[in-house]
mmCIF file of C-alpha atoms in Angstrom:
data_model
loop_
_atom_site.group_PDB
_atom_site.id
_atom_site.type_symbol
_atom_site.label_atom_id
_atom_site.label_comp_id
_atom_site.label_asym_id
_atom_site.label_seq_id
_atom_site.Cartn_x
_atom_site.Cartn_y
_atom_site.Cartn_z
ATOM 1 C CA MET A 1 -0.070 -0.011 0.075
ATOM 2 C CA ARG A 2 1.203 3.529 -0.824
ATOM 3 C CA ALA A 3 -0.385 6.003 1.482
ATOM 4 C CA PRO A 4 -1.242 9.277 -0.105
ATOM 5 C CA LEU A 5 0.805 12.346 0.629
ATOM 6 C CA ARG A 6 -0.380 14.114 3.739
ATOM 7 C CA SER A 7 -0.763 17.739 3.746
ATOM 8 C CA PRO A 8 -0.684 19.472 7.027
ATOM 9 C CA SER A 9 -3.457 21.794 7.990
ATOM 10 C CA GLY A 10 -1.307 24.873 8.415
ATOM 11 C CA PRO A 11 1.893 26.496 7.539
ATOM 12 C CA ARG A 12 5.071 24.677 8.700
ATOM 13 C CA ALA A 13 7.227 27.597 8.737
ATOM 14 C CA ASP A 14 8.917 28.750 11.882
ATOM 15 C CA GLY A 15 7.226 31.282 14.033
ATOM 16 C CA HIS A 16 9.099 34.460 13.233
ATOM 17 C CA HIS A 17 8.792 34.103 9.410
ATOM 18 C CA GLN A 18 5.113 33.208 9.857
ATOM 19 C CA VAL A 19 4.539 36.311 11.892
ATOM 20 C CA LEU A 20 6.307 38.580 9.184
ATOM 21 C CA PHE A 21 4.201 36.967 6.258
ATOM 22 C CA VAL A 22 0.919 37.680 8.167
ATOM 23 C CA LEU A 23 1.885 41.188 8.703
ATOM 24 C CA ALA A 24 2.747 41.537 5.018
ATOM 25 C CA GLU A 25 -0.746 40.443 4.244
ATOM 26 C CA CYS A 26 -2.255 43.106 6.559
ATOM 27 C CA VAL A 27 -0.476 46.106 4.974
ATOM 28 C CA PRO A 28 -3.049 46.763 2.289
ATOM 29 C CA PHE A 29 -5.776 46.764 4.592
ATOM 30 C CA ALA A 30 -3.758 48.794 6.986
ATOM 31 C CA ILE A 31 -3.427 51.430 4.258
ATOM 32 C CA ALA A 32 -7.071 51.457 3.494
ATOM 33 C CA LEU A 33 -7.857 52.083 7.337
ATOM 34 C CA LEU A 34 -5.150 54.794 7.490
ATOM 35 C CA VAL A 35 -6.934 56.543 4.544
ATOM 36 C CA LEU A 36 -10.284 56.453 6.225
ATOM 37 C CA LEU A 37 -8.650 57.859 9.426
ATOM 38 C CA VAL A 38 -7.128 60.676 7.257
ATOM 39 C CA GLU A 39 -10.291 61.441 5.155
ATOM 40 C CA PHE A 40 -12.862 61.422 8.124
ATOM 41 C CA THR A 41 -10.772 63.637 10.368
ATOM 42 C CA PRO A 42 -9.386 67.290 9.860
ATOM 43 C CA LEU A 43 -6.249 65.715 8.269
ATOM 44 C CA HIS A 44 -8.491 65.158 5.127
ATOM 45 C CA VAL A 45 -6.573 67.973 3.466
ATOM 46 C CA LEU A 46 -3.792 65.399 2.730
ATOM 47 C CA TYR A 47 -4.095 63.599 -0.698
ATOM 48 C CA THR A 48 -4.577 60.021 -0.104
ATOM 49 C CA GLY A 49 -5.479 58.858 -3.814
ATOM 50 C CA PRO A 50 -2.051 57.196 -4.470
ATOM 51 C CA LEU A 51 -2.155 55.160 -1.299
ATOM 52 C CA LEU A 52 -5.333 53.401 -2.220
ATOM 53 C CA VAL A 53 -4.195 52.860 -5.854
ATOM 54 C CA ALA A 54 -1.147 50.923 -4.285
ATOM 55 C CA THR A 55 -3.128 48.469 -2.207
ATOM 56 C CA PRO A 56 -3.965 45.921 -4.971
ATOM 57 C CA ALA A 57 -0.381 45.978 -6.127
ATOM 58 C CA LEU A 58 0.856 45.252 -2.467
ATOM 59 C CA ALA A 59 -1.815 42.729 -2.090
ATOM 60 C CA ALA A 60 -0.745 40.903 -5.224
ATOM 61 C CA VAL A 61 2.734 40.342 -3.743
ATOM 62 C CA THR A 62 1.538 38.068 -0.738
ATOM 63 C CA MET A 63 -2.050 37.167 -0.977
ATOM 64 C CA GLY A 64 -2.718 35.752 -4.456
ATOM 65 C CA PRO A 65 -5.718 36.472 -6.881
ATOM 66 C CA LYS A 66 -8.291 36.296 -4.287
ATOM 67 C CA GLY A 67 -6.568 38.536 -1.887
ATOM 68 C CA THR A 68 -5.927 40.981 -4.703
ATOM 69 C CA LEU A 69 -9.561 41.197 -5.526
ATOM 70 C CA ALA A 70 -10.430 41.730 -1.897
ATOM 71 C CA ALA A 71 -7.870 44.484 -1.512
ATOM 72 C CA ALA A 72 -9.200 46.281 -4.695
ATOM 73 C CA GLY A 73 -12.773 46.028 -3.353
ATOM 74 C CA VAL A 74 -11.616 47.583 -0.111
ATOM 75 C CA ALA A 75 -10.031 50.246 -1.978
ATOM 76 C CA VAL A 76 -12.985 51.011 -4.203
ATOM 77 C CA GLY A 77 -15.469 51.096 -1.103
ATOM 78 C CA VAL A 78 -13.082 53.520 0.773
ATOM 79 C CA SER A 79 -12.904 55.805 -2.342
ATOM 80 C CA VAL A 80 -16.526 55.818 -2.699
ATOM 81 C CA ALA A 81 -17.039 56.628 1.107
ATOM 82 C CA THR A 82 -14.447 59.203 1.197
ATOM 83 C CA ALA A 83 -15.757 60.973 -2.055
ATOM 84 C CA SER A 84 -19.163 60.998 -0.689
ATOM 85 C CA TYR A 85 -18.245 62.270 2.537
ATOM 86 C CA ASN A 86 -16.134 65.048 1.244
ATOM 87 C CA GLY A 87 -18.576 65.902 -1.634
ATOM 88 C CA ALA A 88 -15.861 65.408 -4.203
ATOM 89 C CA TRP A 89 -18.029 63.736 -6.783
ATOM 90 C CA GLY A 90 -17.680 65.564 -10.213
ATOM 91 C CA SER A 91 -14.162 66.629 -9.605
ATOM 92 C CA GLN A 92 -11.449 65.408 -12.087
ATOM 93 C CA GLN A 93 -9.251 64.158 -9.329
ATOM 94 C CA VAL A 94 -11.893 61.569 -8.101
ATOM 95 C CA TYR A 95 -12.446 60.015 -11.543
ATOM 96 C CA THR A 96 -8.652 60.051 -12.188
ATOM 97 C CA ASN A 97 -8.152 58.212 -9.013
ATOM 98 C CA PHE A 98 -10.818 55.628 -9.991
ATOM 99 C CA LEU A 99 -9.486 55.027 -13.213
ATOM 100 C CA ALA A 100 -5.868 54.570 -11.863
ATOM 101 C CA LEU A 101 -7.255 52.134 -9.254
ATOM 102 C CA PHE A 102 -9.065 50.289 -11.878
ATOM 103 C CA LEU A 103 -5.985 49.854 -14.199
ATOM 104 C CA VAL A 104 -3.719 48.910 -11.139
ATOM 105 C CA SER A 105 -6.389 46.384 -9.879
ATOM 106 C CA VAL A 106 -6.606 44.674 -13.222
ATOM 107 C CA ALA A 107 -2.927 44.563 -13.662
ATOM 108 C CA SER A 108 -2.310 43.335 -10.222
ATOM 109 C CA PHE A 109 -4.928 40.655 -10.640
ATOM 110 C CA MET A 110 -3.432 39.365 -13.848
ATOM 111 C CA THR A 111 -0.128 39.348 -12.406
ATOM 112 C CA SER A 112 -1.040 37.474 -9.334
ATOM 113 C CA ARG A 113 -2.933 34.908 -11.279
ATOM 114 C CA SER A 114 0.035 34.374 -13.812
ATOM 115 C CA ALA A 115 2.272 33.948 -10.872
ATOM 116 C CA ARG A 116 0.067 31.457 -9.154
ATOM 117 C CA THR A 117 -0.497 29.310 -12.250
ATOM 118 C CA ARG A 118 3.412 29.384 -12.857
ATOM 119 C CA THR A 119 3.942 28.279 -9.120
ATOM 120 C CA GLU A 120 1.274 25.478 -9.341
ATOM 121 C CA ASN A 121 2.879 24.158 -12.502
ATOM 122 C CA GLU A 122 6.292 24.059 -11.046
ATOM 123 C CA LEU A 123 4.998 22.303 -7.853
ATOM 124 C CA ASN A 124 3.205 19.821 -10.309
ATOM 125 C CA GLN A 125 6.336 19.181 -11.880
ATOM 126 C CA VAL A 126 8.235 18.749 -8.710
ATOM 127 C CA GLN A 127 5.444 16.400 -7.402
ATOM 128 C CA ARG A 128 5.806 14.186 -10.594
ATOM 129 C CA ILE A 129 9.613 14.041 -10.220
ATOM 130 C CA ALA A 130 9.270 13.160 -6.487
ATOM 131 C CA THR A 131 6.736 10.480 -7.326
ATOM 132 C CA ALA A 132 9.309 9.090 -9.871
ATOM 133 C CA ALA A 133 12.036 9.090 -7.402
ATOM 134 C CA GLN A 134 9.844 7.388 -4.624
ATOM 135 C CA ASP A 135 9.165 4.530 -7.075
ATOM 136 C CA VAL A 136 12.761 4.064 -7.704
ATOM 137 C CA LEU A 137 14.068 4.492 -3.999
ATOM 138 C CA LEU A 138 10.973 3.234 -2.143
ATOM 139 C CA ARG A 139 9.430 0.769 -4.645
ATOM 140 C CA PRO A 140 6.190 -0.898 -3.716
ATOM 141 C CA VAL A 141 6.500 -3.964 -1.395
ATOM 142 C CA PRO A 142 5.269 -7.150 -3.213
ATOM 143 C CA THR A 143 2.034 -8.502 -1.663
ATOM 144 C CA LEU A 144 3.146 -12.149 -1.755
ATOM 145 C CA LEU A 145 6.674 -13.300 -0.882
ATOM 146 C CA GLY A 146 6.911 -16.890 -0.189
ATOM 147 C CA PRO A 147 5.516 -17.903 3.247
ATOM 148 C CA VAL A 148 4.501 -14.174 4.036
ATOM 149 C CA ARG A 149 2.241 -11.537 2.987
ATOM 150 C CA ALA A 150 3.421 -7.938 3.323
ATOM 151 C CA ALA A 151 2.389 -4.400 2.672
ATOM 152 C CA SER A 152 4.165 -0.953 3.255
ATOM 153 C CA MET A 153 3.247 2.866 4.027
ATOM 154 C CA TYR A 154 5.367 5.878 3.961
ATOM 155 C CA LEU A 155 4.349 9.426 5.058
ATOM 156 C CA ALA A 156 6.613 12.374 4.619
ATOM 157 C CA ALA A 157 6.268 14.901 7.265
ATOM 158 C CA GLU A 158 7.676 17.870 5.166
ATOM 159 C CA THR A 159 5.223 19.436 3.046
ATOM 160 C CA GLY A 160 5.333 18.800 -0.649
ATOM 161 C CA ALA A 161 7.792 16.088 -0.068
ATOM 162 C CA GLN A 162 7.292 12.415 -1.006
ATOM 163 C CA ILE A 163 10.693 11.024 0.045
ATOM 164 C CA GLY A 164 12.830 11.661 2.998
ATOM 165 C CA GLY A 165 15.349 9.943 5.277
ATOM 166 C CA ASP A 166 13.298 6.860 6.037
ATOM 167 C CA LEU A 167 13.736 3.614 4.093
ATOM 168 C CA TYR A 168 12.392 0.161 3.767
ATOM 169 C CA ASP A 169 12.399 -2.859 1.471
ATOM 170 C CA VAL A 170 11.307 -6.330 1.358
ATOM 171 C CA VAL A 171 12.998 -8.832 -1.015
ATOM 172 C CA GLN A 172 12.511 -12.525 -1.744
ATOM 173 C CA THR A 173 15.691 -14.483 -1.909
ATOM 174 C CA ARG A 174 17.076 -17.962 -2.068
ATOM 175 C CA TYR A 175 17.827 -17.548 1.635
ATOM 176 C CA GLY A 176 14.244 -16.532 2.590
ATOM 177 C CA VAL A 177 12.479 -13.008 2.680
ATOM 178 C CA ARG A 178 14.718 -10.430 3.715
ATOM 179 C CA MET A 179 13.665 -6.966 4.865
ATOM 180 C CA ILE A 180 15.180 -3.629 6.061
ATOM 181 C CA VAL A 181 13.548 -0.797 7.629
ATOM 182 C CA GLY A 182 15.845 2.260 8.647
ATOM 183 C CA ASP A 183 15.994 5.811 9.522
ATOM 184 C CA VAL A 184 18.792 8.410 8.446
ATOM 185 C CA ARG A 185 19.647 11.051 10.896
ATOM 186 C CA GLY A 186 18.858 14.355 9.407
ATOM 187 C CA LYS A 187 16.710 15.905 6.765
ATOM 188 C CA GLY A 188 16.732 16.961 3.164
ATOM 189 C CA LEU A 189 18.767 15.762 0.072
ATOM 190 C CA PRO A 190 21.771 14.372 2.222
ATOM 191 C CA ALA A 191 19.439 12.001 3.949
ATOM 192 C CA VAL A 192 17.657 10.962 0.805
ATOM 193 C CA ARG A 193 21.059 10.280 -0.636
ATOM 194 C CA ALA A 194 22.128 8.141 2.524
ATOM 195 C CA ALA A 195 18.942 6.273 2.305
ATOM 196 C CA ALA A 196 19.531 5.520 -1.479
ATOM 197 C CA ILE A 197 23.077 4.256 -0.541
ATOM 198 C CA VAL A 198 21.889 1.814 2.034
ATOM 199 C CA LEU A 199 19.043 0.629 -0.064
ATOM 200 C CA GLY A 200 21.197 0.004 -2.981
ATOM 201 C CA ALA A 201 23.955 -2.112 -1.064
ATOM 202 C CA PHE A 202 21.060 -3.988 0.807
ATOM 203 C CA ARG A 203 19.440 -4.890 -2.564
ATOM 204 C CA GLU A 204 22.534 -6.232 -4.001
ATOM 205 C CA ALA A 205 23.909 -8.107 -0.772
ATOM 206 C CA VAL A 206 20.762 -9.869 0.006
ATOM 207 C CA HIS A 207 20.977 -12.051 -3.118
ATOM 208 C CA TYR A 208 24.668 -12.882 -2.748
ATOM 209 C CA GLU A 209 25.389 -13.169 1.205
ATOM 210 C CA ASP A 210 24.149 -16.067 2.928
ATOM 211 C CA ASP A 211 24.899 -14.612 6.406
ATOM 212 C CA LEU A 212 22.458 -11.898 7.441
ATOM 213 C CA MET A 213 25.352 -10.037 9.298
ATOM 214 C CA GLU A 214 27.307 -9.755 6.190
ATOM 215 C CA VAL A 215 24.471 -8.152 4.496
ATOM 216 C CA VAL A 216 24.319 -5.412 7.359
ATOM 217 C CA ASP A 217 28.158 -5.125 6.842
ATOM 218 C CA ARG A 218 27.977 -4.417 3.295
ATOM 219 C CA CYS A 219 25.322 -1.628 3.842
ATOM 220 C CA GLU A 220 27.529 -0.033 6.357
ATOM 221 C CA ALA A 221 30.510 -0.262 4.258
ATOM 222 C CA ALA A 222 28.776 1.492 1.554
ATOM 223 C CA LEU A 223 27.653 4.168 3.700
ATOM 224 C CA LEU A 224 31.152 4.683 5.084
ATOM 225 C CA ARG A 225 32.779 4.465 1.463
ATOM 226 C CA ASP A 226 30.444 7.354 0.176
ATOM 227 C CA ALA A 227 31.191 9.513 3.103
ATOM 228 C CA ALA A 228 34.945 9.043 2.384
ATOM 229 C CA VAL A 229 34.685 9.423 -1.267
ATOM 230 C CA SER A 230 32.366 12.569 -1.200
ATOM 231 C CA GLY A 231 34.702 14.342 1.221
ATOM 232 C CA ALA A 232 32.009 15.220 3.593
ATOM 233 C CA GLY A 233 34.132 15.778 6.699
ATOM 234 C CA GLY A 234 35.624 12.403 7.602
ATOM 235 C CA ALA A 235 34.645 10.831 10.850
ATOM 236 C CA GLU A 236 32.824 14.021 12.091
ATOM 237 C CA ALA A 237 30.448 13.681 9.033
ATOM 238 C CA VAL A 238 29.744 10.070 9.632
ATOM 239 C CA LEU A 239 28.947 10.666 13.214
ATOM 240 C CA GLU A 240 26.496 13.230 11.940
ATOM 241 C CA GLY A 241 24.960 11.005 9.350
ATOM 242 C CA PHE A 242 24.290 7.633 10.953
ATOM 243 C CA VAL A 243 21.546 5.357 9.922
ATOM 244 C CA THR A 244 19.525 3.286 12.397
ATOM 245 C CA ALA A 245 18.469 0.099 10.626
ATOM 246 C CA LEU A 246 16.690 -3.146 11.381
ATOM 247 C CA VAL A 247 17.450 -6.193 8.933
ATOM 248 C CA ALA A 248 15.220 -9.169 9.192
ATOM 249 C CA GLN A 249 15.293 -12.614 7.457
ATOM 250 C CA ILE A 250 12.161 -14.912 7.206
ATOM 251 C CA PRO A 251 13.193 -18.525 6.320
ATOM 252 C CA ASP A 252 10.992 -21.403 5.618
ATOM 253 C CA GLY A 253 10.872 -22.248 9.430
ATOM 254 C CA PRO A 254 8.368 -20.775 11.883
ATOM 255 C CA HIS A 255 10.952 -18.243 13.138
ATOM 256 C CA ILE A 256 12.557 -14.932 12.213
ATOM 257 C CA ASP A 257 16.139 -13.544 12.347
ATOM 258 C CA VAL A 258 16.696 -10.046 13.378
ATOM 259 C CA ILE A 259 19.802 -7.771 13.498
ATOM 260 C CA ASN A 260 19.209 -4.332 15.201
ATOM 261 C CA ARG A 261 21.422 -1.495 14.556
ATOM 262 C CA GLY A 262 20.080 1.155 16.918
ATOM 263 C CA HIS A 263 16.448 0.955 15.590
ATOM 264 C CA PRO A 264 13.219 0.730 17.477
ATOM 265 C CA PRO A 265 12.461 -2.948 17.884
ATOM 266 C CA PRO A 266 9.718 -4.391 15.701
ATOM 267 C CA LEU A 267 6.488 -5.489 17.348
ATOM 268 C CA LEU A 268 5.183 -9.149 16.968
ATOM 269 C CA LEU A 269 1.326 -9.827 17.401
ATOM 270 C CA CYS A 270 0.895 -13.304 18.482
ATOM 271 C CA ASP A 271 -2.457 -14.562 19.855
ATOM 272 C CA GLY A 272 -3.777 -10.996 20.393
ATOM 273 C CA VAL A 273 -0.646 -10.202 22.502
ATOM 274 C CA VAL A 274 1.991 -7.680 21.394
ATOM 275 C CA ARG A 275 5.599 -7.846 22.271
ATOM 276 C CA PRO A 276 8.642 -6.079 21.118
ATOM 277 C CA LEU A 277 11.431 -7.996 19.685
ATOM 278 C CA THR A 278 14.289 -6.393 21.719
ATOM 279 C CA PRO A 279 17.913 -7.341 20.927
ATOM 280 C CA THR A 280 20.037 -9.557 23.247
ATOM 281 C CA ALA A 281 22.911 -7.060 22.666
ATOM 282 C CA PRO A 282 22.370 -3.493 21.664
ATOM 283 C CA LEU A 283 24.494 -2.523 18.526
ATOM 284 C CA PRO A 284 25.146 1.154 17.404
ATOM 285 C CA PRO A 285 23.536 2.649 14.167
ATOM 286 C CA LEU A 286 25.256 1.947 10.658
ATOM 287 C CA GLY A 287 28.270 4.276 10.284
ATOM 288 C CA LEU A 288 29.279 4.035 13.867
ATOM 289 C CA VAL A 289 31.154 0.710 13.545
ATOM 290 C CA GLU A 290 34.012 1.962 15.718
ATOM 291 C CA PHE A 291 31.539 1.689 18.568
ATOM 292 C CA VAL A 292 31.134 -2.197 18.051
ATOM 293 C CA SER A 293 33.223 -4.141 20.348
ATOM 294 C CA GLY A 294 33.452 -7.712 21.728
ATOM 295 C CA PRO A 295 33.071 -10.982 19.773
ATOM 296 C CA PRO A 296 31.288 -11.201 16.408
ATOM 297 C CA ARG A 297 27.596 -10.721 16.649
ATOM 298 C CA ARG A 298 24.983 -12.806 15.124
ATOM 299 C CA ALA A 299 21.326 -12.340 14.276
ATOM 300 C CA ASP A 300 18.844 -12.874 17.166
ATOM 301 C CA ARG A 301 16.213 -15.489 16.472
ATOM 302 C CA TYR A 302 12.415 -15.283 17.545
ATOM 303 C CA PRO A 303 9.474 -17.515 16.913
ATOM 304 C CA PHE A 304 7.207 -16.248 14.128
ATOM 305 C CA ALA A 305 4.401 -18.805 13.410
ATOM 306 C CA PRO A 306 1.683 -18.867 10.832
ATOM 307 C CA GLY A 307 -1.057 -16.358 11.804
ATOM 308 C CA ASP A 308 1.478 -13.986 13.551
ATOM 309 C CA ARG A 309 1.923 -10.378 12.423
ATOM 310 C CA LEU A 310 5.004 -8.496 12.539
ATOM 311 C CA LEU A 311 5.384 -4.882 12.325
ATOM 312 C CA LEU A 312 8.527 -2.912 11.299
ATOM 313 C CA TYR A 313 8.425 0.893 11.535
ATOM 314 C CA THR A 314 10.412 4.089 12.055
ATOM 315 C CA ASP A 315 10.400 6.290 15.098
ATOM 316 C CA GLY A 316 8.211 8.702 13.586
ATOM 317 C CA VAL A 317 5.539 6.397 14.523
ATOM 318 C CA ILE A 318 6.173 5.949 18.240
ATOM 319 C CA GLU A 319 7.459 9.511 18.727
ATOM 320 C CA ALA A 320 4.356 11.110 17.164
ATOM 321 C CA ARG A 321 2.856 13.490 19.853
ATOM 322 C CA ALA A 322 -0.568 14.627 20.680
ATOM 323 C CA PRO A 323 -1.062 18.374 21.320
ATOM 324 C CA ASP A 324 -0.831 17.323 25.112
ATOM 325 C CA LYS A 325 2.801 15.781 24.387
ATOM 326 C CA ALA A 326 1.415 12.233 24.650
ATOM 327 C CA PHE A 327 3.294 9.627 22.508
ATOM 328 C CA PHE A 328 1.452 7.393 20.174
ATOM 329 C CA ASP A 329 0.583 3.946 21.306
ATOM 330 C CA LEU A 330 1.533 1.648 18.561
ATOM 331 C CA ALA A 331 1.227 -1.619 20.528
ATOM 332 C CA GLU A 332 -2.354 -0.634 21.419
ATOM 333 C CA ALA A 333 -3.213 0.240 17.850
ATOM 334 C CA MET A 334 -1.844 -3.108 16.698
ATOM 335 C CA VAL A 335 -4.205 -5.062 19.186
ATOM 336 C CA THR A 336 -7.145 -2.877 18.193
ATOM 337 C CA MET A 337 -6.756 -3.600 14.510
ATOM 338 C CA ARG A 338 -5.540 -7.198 14.936
ATOM 339 C CA ASP A 339 -8.352 -8.629 12.706
ATOM 340 C CA HIS A 340 -7.871 -5.953 10.040
ATOM 341 C CA SER A 341 -6.218 -7.077 6.690
ATOM 342 C CA ARG A 342 -2.720 -5.579 5.907
ATOM 343 C CA LYS A 343 -4.243 -2.838 3.884
ATOM 344 C CA GLU A 344 -6.992 -1.939 6.253
ATOM 345 C CA PHE A 345 -4.556 -1.796 9.132
ATOM 346 C CA LEU A 346 -2.080 0.641 7.272
ATOM 347 C CA GLU A 347 -5.152 2.737 6.480
ATOM 348 C CA GLY A 348 -6.264 2.617 9.980
ATOM 349 C CA LEU A 349 -2.771 3.274 11.338
ATOM 350 C CA HIS A 350 -2.541 6.484 9.070
ATOM 351 C CA GLN A 351 -5.803 7.896 10.193
ATOM 352 C CA ALA A 352 -4.960 7.161 13.779
ATOM 353 C CA LEU A 353 -1.587 9.065 13.354
ATOM 354 C CA LEU A 354 -3.217 11.974 11.817
ATOM 355 C CA ARG A 355 -6.015 12.224 14.690
ATOM 356 C CA HIS A 356 -3.284 11.785 17.359
ATOM 357 C CA THR A 357 -1.154 14.543 16.215
ATOM 358 C CA ASP A 358 -3.788 16.991 14.971
ATOM 359 C CA ASP A 359 -2.764 16.354 11.330
ATOM 360 C CA ARG A 360 0.804 17.473 12.161
ATOM 361 C CA LEU A 361 3.402 14.750 11.840
ATOM 362 C CA ALA A 362 6.818 15.885 13.088
ATOM 363 C CA ASP A 363 8.902 13.241 11.489
ATOM 364 C CA ASP A 364 8.640 10.878 8.290
ATOM 365 C CA VAL A 365 6.905 7.615 9.031
ATOM 366 C CA ALA A 366 7.706 4.205 7.443
ATOM 367 C CA VAL A 367 5.694 1.050 8.218
ATOM 368 C CA VAL A 368 6.156 -2.452 6.965
ATOM 369 C CA VAL A 369 3.561 -4.798 8.139
ATOM 370 C CA VAL A 370 4.243 -8.806 7.611
ATOM 371 C CA ASP A 371 1.764 -11.578 8.063
ATOM 372 C CA ARG A 372 3.009 -15.136 8.246
ATOM 373 C CA SER A 373 0.662 -17.162 6.026
ATOM 374 C CA LEU A 374 -1.296 -19.710 7.445
ATOM 375 C CA ASP A 375 -1.134 -21.777 4.211
ATOM 376 C CA GLU A 376 2.489 -22.171 5.065
ATOM 377 C CA GLY A 377 1.457 -23.811 8.523
ATOM 378 C CA GLN A 378 -0.889 -26.151 6.580
ATOM 379 C CA ARG A 379 1.880 -27.237 4.354
ATOM 380 C CA SER A 380 4.372 -27.773 7.171
ATOM 381 C CA ALA A 381 1.713 -29.983 8.997
ATOM 382 C CA GLY A 382 0.969 -31.762 5.659
ATOM 383 C CA GLY A 383 -2.319 -30.292 4.926
ATOM 384 C CA PRO A 384 -3.835 -29.051 1.747
ATOM 385 C CA ALA A 385 -1.974 -25.834 0.455
#
């Protein structure tokens, strides 16, 4: 499943710039109010016509076509009111002001509409490019992979974005079904680049390395190699650009092998009970190999029987906060929707996250849900497929 891009309900700019933008939108109407104060007081000897003529042009800069029309309408209303109050009808000055106001309003409206159309076309083009990039980087997870059924969801927190620093993939290999879910520290294009490097190394290594730990090592080596080649600042840059990752393998037997490199543990739903698959020995994220000590590590093995559901996710899910700062309870959501299909579960999880955060996700979200097929259990027991 590919979740649609979620658009937040309000601007995501920082508070300082947002205040400045609101103040800029108020300038045309403040000018109209100033003209009223001048014309309805003894200060009406001042000539205010040029001020009103400028209001549609100022509105076109920040408010778009509708705002420009609104400012022009306010300017016309103020002009009619002041001309009537001062008994200026019939003078050449009044009609000259109205003509100038009409011409500036039309020009401002056409300019604003043209700019809006051009911006929308550019955004649509960027959206198409982002969609194509997402299909390459985060390709859809196949529904049927050997003994399991899978589905995925990705939600980008940044407005107008469709890809970010979260990554996932599920691949069927001769060693079993292999999966990865990860989260790159940082945002923007560097995070997307790091995600692409890790995914590229994973997609190649899963088909040639029989040891799951070797697959993880190949992903880390690719990340370190890129940091060294790009000259991004050496070891300090690597520390700033590490990747938390979880790599899992589902063989034919009723179990799952997991290697966790600093990532939130997956959740296993079995008989209506959810439990985290916590690692026996914590390991640092990818890119911090110098912090790995002790004997060589191997994958942790957990039961994964037919009918069980496994959920792999990034921290954008469990760290999603409500307006009262409460964290999202992912385990409770799994239990509540335990009878849902994979598609229904992801749709329900999507809506639950938006409700919990008041439609304002603070971080990207990547989720992969995997069900162990009951047919596999029947085949293992000698029953009909």
